[in-house]
Each structure stands twice: as structure tokens, then as C-alpha cells.
Amino acid sequence: MGLKIYLNGKLVDRADAKVSVFDHGLLYGDGVFEGIRSYDGLIFKLQEHVDRLFESAQTLMLRIPLTKPQLTRAIIRVLRANRLTNAYIRLVVTRGEGDLGLDPRKCPRPTLFIIADRIVLYPKRLYDQGLSLITVPTQRNIPEALNPMIKTLNYLNNILAKIEATTAGFEEALMLNASGYVTECTGENLFIVRRGALLTPPPYVGVLRGITRCTVMELGRHLGYAVAEAVLTRHDLFNAEECFLTGTAAEIVPVVRVDGRTIGRGQPGPVTADLRKAFRELTKTEGLRYHH
Ligand code: PMP
């Protein structure tokens, strides 16, 4: 049995899961999305993801054709139809079909689809050895132009940064804002450990308010670390004891080098390890159960 996709209220085969070439999600990147994970039959932080999707849509004046409870039921339906207990769920709402002009008023019906598939795990080496980051020339979108807090389908800012990093031979890019302050990576938030405290840039510098970021801040406090939002420079990163990235797909990834500078001892540090362990425990116990 092939993969079933939820598309506008129906479960369809992967081969039939198609949207129009007139869909403004494709023509203009006009839409919003979420990436969610499930662990052993528990959907992790579902409410937070659904809330963020609705907030992104609200700012874009995009109508989500389901209520929050209906959306939750649709997600569970796709997971069950595909018999997935450990999954990556991609929830997408686009402006829908319109004409070749960009005016959203010409798009009467939003497109909503949900893809749930097996999670492709990052190589273990990444977590054991840690990442090397490079600062890229492309700056993170300024909030006054396209606020990074909105999780839109328009990811070219991040894609340009990713291309610059990989072209230079690095897996991940460090993005600064127009003032030169540290923001985030192409699909992950960033933390440093300084004098034992966890620091991460505040959303107003221009970052997505990551759900994993929020979870890690809570876990950090639980574990007894001081946790704060702080405006950070590259100098702060170079002199950090530890550095790591957070995101739904990647979870918590150690960073051991930034622009050629070794961070701490050049290997994943004890605070990062502590948080990774606590995070793993949380995913096993917390979440919406959809599978027995
Ligand atoms: N920043 C960006 C730009 C992202 O795309 C993501 C992942 N979607 C994140 C941060 C991490 O957010 P979350 O922890 O909610 O997955």
C-alpha cells in the first residue's frame, strides 16, 4: 500500500496528490506551513504547531478551511491511514487557485494538504561530532519587510543562505540580521551556553519563534540552568562554551565550529548532552496519543 496524502478533505494516493499550476502557493509562495513530529504514537507539541499555523495565516489574511479540532482530526487520520507511529508531518495551507495576478482576492478556496511520512533521521555523526557553521552574506529577512515569525511558503531567504553555505563546503549557514546580530540558521534556531547560562536571540531580531526553541528553554530551566533571550554577535558565538541548534526535524544539534573558530573544546558539550537527553525523555512521555 502506497502513501496516502490528505488533500482538501480527502485521502488520496501519492500519485493523485496534485495541485493546480495556478495555485498561488506555487506561483507566489503565498501560503503557510508547519513541520510536526510524532514519536511512538504521540504527536509532539501539536497544539503549539496548530496555533502557530493559525497565527501565520491570520497575518497573511489567509483563511484556514478547517477549525483547530478538525485540523487535529485530519492529522490523526493521515497518520493512522499510513500506519505511522514515528512520523514527520507536513501541514500546508496555500492561498489556492487564482489567476496569474498576485491578488489573493482572486483565490476563493485555500488548498490544504497534509503529508505524513517516515522521518528521515539526520546522520548520527552530526550529533556525535557536531556541525561547523559559516556566516553567509545573505541576511535574514528584516521583520519590517517579511517577518521571520511568519512561517510562510516563501523560503527563498533561507534557501539562498543554504546555497551559500553548501557552496562554501559547509552544511549549515549562520544568518545575521541587517544590523549584524545573530539570528538563526536556515531551518533551526540557535543557542549558546555562556557561563553555564543558555542564551538565544529574541524574536525581534528576526527569527522564527521555534517550538523546539521554546521546549529547550523550558527544559533548561527545569534542569536548573539560567535561560534568557539575548542579542548576540558573532563574537559571542566564538567565545561561547557551547553552541547548538534546535528544530522539529533536527531536534538538538551540537555546533563545534563557527567561521573557523573552535567553540569550547571543539566537541559537543555537557549542557547540550544534558538537554538532548531531557528532550528525548520528553518526546517519549508527552504528546497527543493517536496510536496504541
Ligand atoms: N527557524 C526556521 C527558519 C525554521 O524553518 C524552523 C523549522 N521549521 C525553525 C527555526 C525551528 O522551528 P521549530 O522548532 O518550531 O521546528
PDB file of C-alpha atoms in Angstrom, residues 128-269:
ATOM      1  CA  ASP A 128      28.361  12.865  17.810  1.00  0.00           C
ATOM      2  CA  GLN A 129      30.801  15.232  16.120  1.00  0.00           C
ATOM      3  CA  GLY A 130      28.819  18.465  15.855  1.00  0.00           C
ATOM      4  CA  LEU A 131      28.337  20.909  12.997  1.00  0.00           C
ATOM      5  CA  SER A 132      30.565  23.594  11.516  1.00  0.00           C
ATOM      6  CA  LEU A 133      28.698  26.777  10.628  1.00  0.00           C
ATOM      7  CA  ILE A 134      29.654  29.531   8.237  1.00  0.00           C
ATOM      8  CA  THR A 135      28.232  33.042   8.265  1.00  0.00           C
ATOM      9  CA  VAL A 136      26.675  33.774   4.880  1.00  0.00           C
ATOM     10  CA  PRO A 137      26.283  37.098   3.026  1.00  0.00           C
ATOM     11  CA  THR A 138      22.515  36.787   2.687  1.00  0.00           C
ATOM     12  CA  GLN A 139      20.938  38.457   5.708  1.00  0.00           C
ATOM     13  CA  ARG A 140      17.817  37.185   7.413  1.00  0.00           C
ATOM     14  CA  ASN A 141      14.699  38.996   6.184  1.00  0.00           C
ATOM     15  CA  ILE A 142      14.093  42.138   8.185  1.00  0.00           C
ATOM     16  CA  PRO A 143      10.866  41.886  10.200  1.00  0.00           C
ATOM     17  CA  GLU A 144       9.640  45.138   8.629  1.00  0.00           C
ATOM     18  CA  ALA A 145       9.734  43.505   5.165  1.00  0.00           C
ATOM     19  CA  LEU A 146       8.766  39.862   5.703  1.00  0.00           C
ATOM     20  CA  ASN A 147       8.666  38.907   9.357  1.00  0.00           C
ATOM     21  CA  PRO A 148      10.556  35.639  10.005  1.00  0.00           C
ATOM     22  CA  MET A 149       7.975  34.927  12.730  1.00  0.00           C
ATOM     23  CA  ILE A 150       5.505  34.072   9.947  1.00  0.00           C
ATOM     24  CA  LYS A 151       6.105  30.524   8.753  1.00  0.00           C
ATOM     25  CA  THR A 152       5.342  31.136   5.086  1.00  0.00           C
ATOM     26  CA  LEU A 153       5.976  29.062   1.976  1.00  0.00           C
ATOM     27  CA  ASN A 154       8.317  31.824   0.829  1.00  0.00           C
ATOM     28  CA  TYR A 155      11.617  30.284   1.935  1.00  0.00           C
ATOM     29  CA  LEU A 156      13.962  31.815  -0.634  1.00  0.00           C
ATOM     30  CA  ASN A 157      15.733  33.861   2.030  1.00  0.00           C
ATOM     31  CA  ASN A 158      16.702  30.634   3.771  1.00  0.00           C
ATOM     32  CA  ILE A 159      17.385  28.762   0.526  1.00  0.00           C
ATOM     33  CA  LEU A 160      19.838  31.438  -0.647  1.00  0.00           C
ATOM     34  CA  ALA A 161      21.653  31.152   2.680  1.00  0.00           C
ATOM     35  CA  LYS A 162      21.713  27.354   2.386  1.00  0.00           C
ATOM     36  CA  ILE A 163      23.182  27.565  -1.130  1.00  0.00           C
ATOM     37  CA  GLU A 164      25.888  29.943   0.073  1.00  0.00           C
ATOM     38  CA  ALA A 165      26.831  27.612   2.929  1.00  0.00           C
ATOM     39  CA  THR A 166      26.885  24.406   0.878  1.00  0.00           C
ATOM     40  CA  THR A 167      28.765  26.091  -1.984  1.00  0.00           C
ATOM     41  CA  ALA A 168      31.436  27.032   0.541  1.00  0.00           C
ATOM     42  CA  GLY A 169      31.548  23.407   1.725  1.00  0.00           C
ATOM     43  CA  PHE A 170      29.529  23.788   4.940  1.00  0.00           C
ATOM     44  CA  GLU A 171      26.316  22.017   5.862  1.00  0.00           C
ATOM     45  CA  GLU A 172      24.651  24.910   7.603  1.00  0.00           C
ATOM     46  CA  ALA A 173      24.558  28.714   7.415  1.00  0.00           C
ATOM     47  CA  LEU A 174      24.634  31.252  10.217  1.00  0.00           C
ATOM     48  CA  MET A 175      22.356  34.139   9.251  1.00  0.00           C
ATOM     49  CA  LEU A 176      22.779  37.658  10.644  1.00  0.00           C
ATOM     50  CA  ASN A 177      20.245  40.454  10.517  1.00  0.00           C
ATOM     51  CA  ALA A 178      20.749  43.817   8.802  1.00  0.00           C
ATOM     52  CA  SER A 179      22.486  45.155  11.957  1.00  0.00           C
ATOM     53  CA  GLY A 180      24.922  42.254  12.062  1.00  0.00           C
ATOM     54  CA  TYR A 181      23.346  40.456  15.008  1.00  0.00           C
ATOM     55  CA  VAL A 182      22.988  36.691  15.079  1.00  0.00           C
ATOM     56  CA  THR A 183      19.535  35.429  14.086  1.00  0.00           C
ATOM     57  CA  GLU A 184      19.284  31.721  13.260  1.00  0.00           C
ATOM     58  CA  CYS A 185      20.236  29.066  10.726  1.00  0.00           C
ATOM     59  CA  THR A 186      18.261  28.149   7.597  1.00  0.00           C
ATOM     60  CA  GLY A 187      15.784  25.903   9.405  1.00  0.00           C
ATOM     61  CA  GLU A 188      16.881  25.892  13.041  1.00  0.00           C
ATOM     62  CA  ASN A 189      17.132  28.306  15.956  1.00  0.00           C
ATOM     63  CA  LEU A 190      20.449  28.855  17.690  1.00  0.00           C
ATOM     64  CA  PHE A 191      21.563  28.764  21.331  1.00  0.00           C
ATOM     65  CA  ILE A 192      24.851  29.351  23.077  1.00  0.00           C
ATOM     66  CA  VAL A 193      25.977  28.409  26.562  1.00  0.00           C
ATOM     67  CA  ARG A 194      27.835  31.220  28.315  1.00  0.00           C
ATOM     68  CA  ARG A 195      28.964  30.904  31.934  1.00  0.00           C
ATOM     69  CA  GLY A 196      26.568  27.996  32.226  1.00  0.00           C
ATOM     70  CA  ALA A 197      23.558  30.007  31.041  1.00  0.00           C
ATOM     71  CA  LEU A 198      21.510  29.289  27.919  1.00  0.00           C
ATOM     72  CA  LEU A 199      21.162  32.274  25.593  1.00  0.00           C
ATOM     73  CA  THR A 200      19.164  32.552  22.374  1.00  0.00           C
ATOM     74  CA  PRO A 201      18.335  35.579  20.192  1.00  0.00           C
ATOM     75  CA  PRO A 202      14.988  37.275  20.895  1.00  0.00           C
ATOM     76  CA  PRO A 203      12.340  37.029  18.142  1.00  0.00           C
ATOM     77  CA  TYR A 204      12.529  40.775  17.411  1.00  0.00           C
ATOM     78  CA  VAL A 205      15.996  40.444  15.844  1.00  0.00           C
ATOM     79  CA  GLY A 206      14.254  38.422  13.132  1.00  0.00           C
ATOM     80  CA  VAL A 207      13.842  34.720  13.873  1.00  0.00           C
ATOM     81  CA  LEU A 208      11.095  32.158  13.817  1.00  0.00           C
ATOM     82  CA  ARG A 209       9.780  31.546  17.313  1.00  0.00           C
ATOM     83  CA  GLY A 210      10.686  27.882  17.139  1.00  0.00           C
ATOM     84  CA  ILE A 211       8.649  25.374  19.095  1.00  0.00           C
ATOM     85  CA  THR A 212      11.738  23.300  19.851  1.00  0.00           C
ATOM     86  CA  ARG A 213      13.424  26.545  20.970  1.00  0.00           C
ATOM     87  CA  CYS A 214      10.596  27.091  23.450  1.00  0.00           C
ATOM     88  CA  THR A 215      10.748  23.468  24.651  1.00  0.00           C
ATOM     89  CA  VAL A 216      14.509  23.706  25.171  1.00  0.00           C
ATOM     90  CA  MET A 217      14.131  26.949  27.152  1.00  0.00           C
ATOM     91  CA  GLU A 218      11.613  25.203  29.432  1.00  0.00           C
ATOM     92  CA  LEU A 219      13.759  22.095  29.778  1.00  0.00           C
ATOM     93  CA  GLY A 220      16.806  24.235  30.510  1.00  0.00           C
ATOM     94  CA  ARG A 221      15.015  25.990  33.373  1.00  0.00           C
ATOM     95  CA  HIS A 222      13.820  22.623  34.694  1.00  0.00           C
ATOM     96  CA  LEU A 223      17.381  21.346  34.696  1.00  0.00           C
ATOM     97  CA  GLY A 224      18.467  24.390  36.717  1.00  0.00           C
ATOM     98  CA  TYR A 225      20.198  26.455  34.045  1.00  0.00           C
ATOM     99  CA  ALA A 226      19.673  30.186  33.712  1.00  0.00           C
ATOM    100  CA  VAL A 227      17.857  30.792  30.416  1.00  0.00           C
ATOM    101  CA  ALA A 228      17.481  34.131  28.656  1.00  0.00           C
ATOM    102  CA  GLU A 229      16.900  35.795  25.318  1.00  0.00           C
ATOM    103  CA  ALA A 230      19.905  37.907  24.374  1.00  0.00           C
ATOM    104  CA  VAL A 231      21.052  39.914  21.378  1.00  0.00           C
ATOM    105  CA  LEU A 232      24.177  38.073  20.249  1.00  0.00           C
ATOM    106  CA  THR A 233      27.097  38.911  17.988  1.00  0.00           C
ATOM    107  CA  ARG A 234      29.465  36.531  16.198  1.00  0.00           C
ATOM    108  CA  HIS A 235      31.999  37.422  18.934  1.00  0.00           C
ATOM    109  CA  ASP A 236      29.599  35.942  21.499  1.00  0.00           C
ATOM    110  CA  LEU A 237      29.397  32.742  19.473  1.00  0.00           C
ATOM    111  CA  PHE A 238      33.162  32.468  19.006  1.00  0.00           C
ATOM    112  CA  ASN A 239      33.643  32.713  22.772  1.00  0.00           C
ATOM    113  CA  ALA A 240      30.762  30.517  23.866  1.00  0.00           C
ATOM    114  CA  GLU A 241      31.335  27.390  25.928  1.00  0.00           C
ATOM    115  CA  GLU A 242      28.835  25.521  23.785  1.00  0.00           C
ATOM    116  CA  CYS A 243      26.558  26.179  20.847  1.00  0.00           C
ATOM    117  CA  PHE A 244      23.663  24.164  19.426  1.00  0.00           C
ATOM    118  CA  LEU A 245      20.729  24.385  17.022  1.00  0.00           C
ATOM    119  CA  THR A 246      17.099  23.433  17.608  1.00  0.00           C
ATOM    120  CA  GLY A 247      14.322  22.414  15.227  1.00  0.00           C
ATOM    121  CA  THR A 248      11.497  19.916  14.919  1.00  0.00           C
ATOM    122  CA  ALA A 249      13.246  17.686  12.391  1.00  0.00           C
ATOM    123  CA  ALA A 250      16.831  18.003  13.659  1.00  0.00           C
ATOM    124  CA  GLU A 251      15.904  18.268  17.378  1.00  0.00           C
ATOM    125  CA  ILE A 252      19.096  19.466  19.159  1.00  0.00           C
ATOM    126  CA  VAL A 253      22.299  19.574  17.098  1.00  0.00           C
ATOM    127  CA  PRO A 254      25.677  20.497  18.604  1.00  0.00           C
ATOM    128  CA  VAL A 255      27.772  23.156  16.825  1.00  0.00           C
ATOM    129  CA  VAL A 256      31.528  22.882  17.297  1.00  0.00           C
ATOM    130  CA  ARG A 257      32.912  25.458  14.856  1.00  0.00           C
ATOM    131  CA  VAL A 258      31.756  28.857  13.631  1.00  0.00           C
ATOM    132  CA  ASP A 259      33.656  30.634  10.828  1.00  0.00           C
ATOM    133  CA  GLY A 260      36.755  28.588  11.578  1.00  0.00           C
ATOM    134  CA  ARG A 261      36.741  29.332  15.319  1.00  0.00           C
ATOM    135  CA  THR A 262      36.556  26.315  17.605  1.00  0.00           C
ATOM    136  CA  ILE A 263      33.679  26.531  20.087  1.00  0.00           C
ATOM    137  CA  GLY A 264      34.563  25.346  23.581  1.00  0.00           C
ATOM    138  CA  ARG A 265      36.597  22.185  23.298  1.00  0.00           C
ATOM    139  CA  GLY A 266      35.564  21.533  19.713  1.00  0.00           C
ATOM    140  CA  GLN A 267      33.214  18.739  20.620  1.00  0.00           C
ATOM    141  CA  PRO A 268      29.594  18.541  21.779  1.00  0.00           C
ATOM    142  CA  GLY A 269      29.465  19.862  25.344  1.00  0.00           C
TER     143      GLY A 269
END
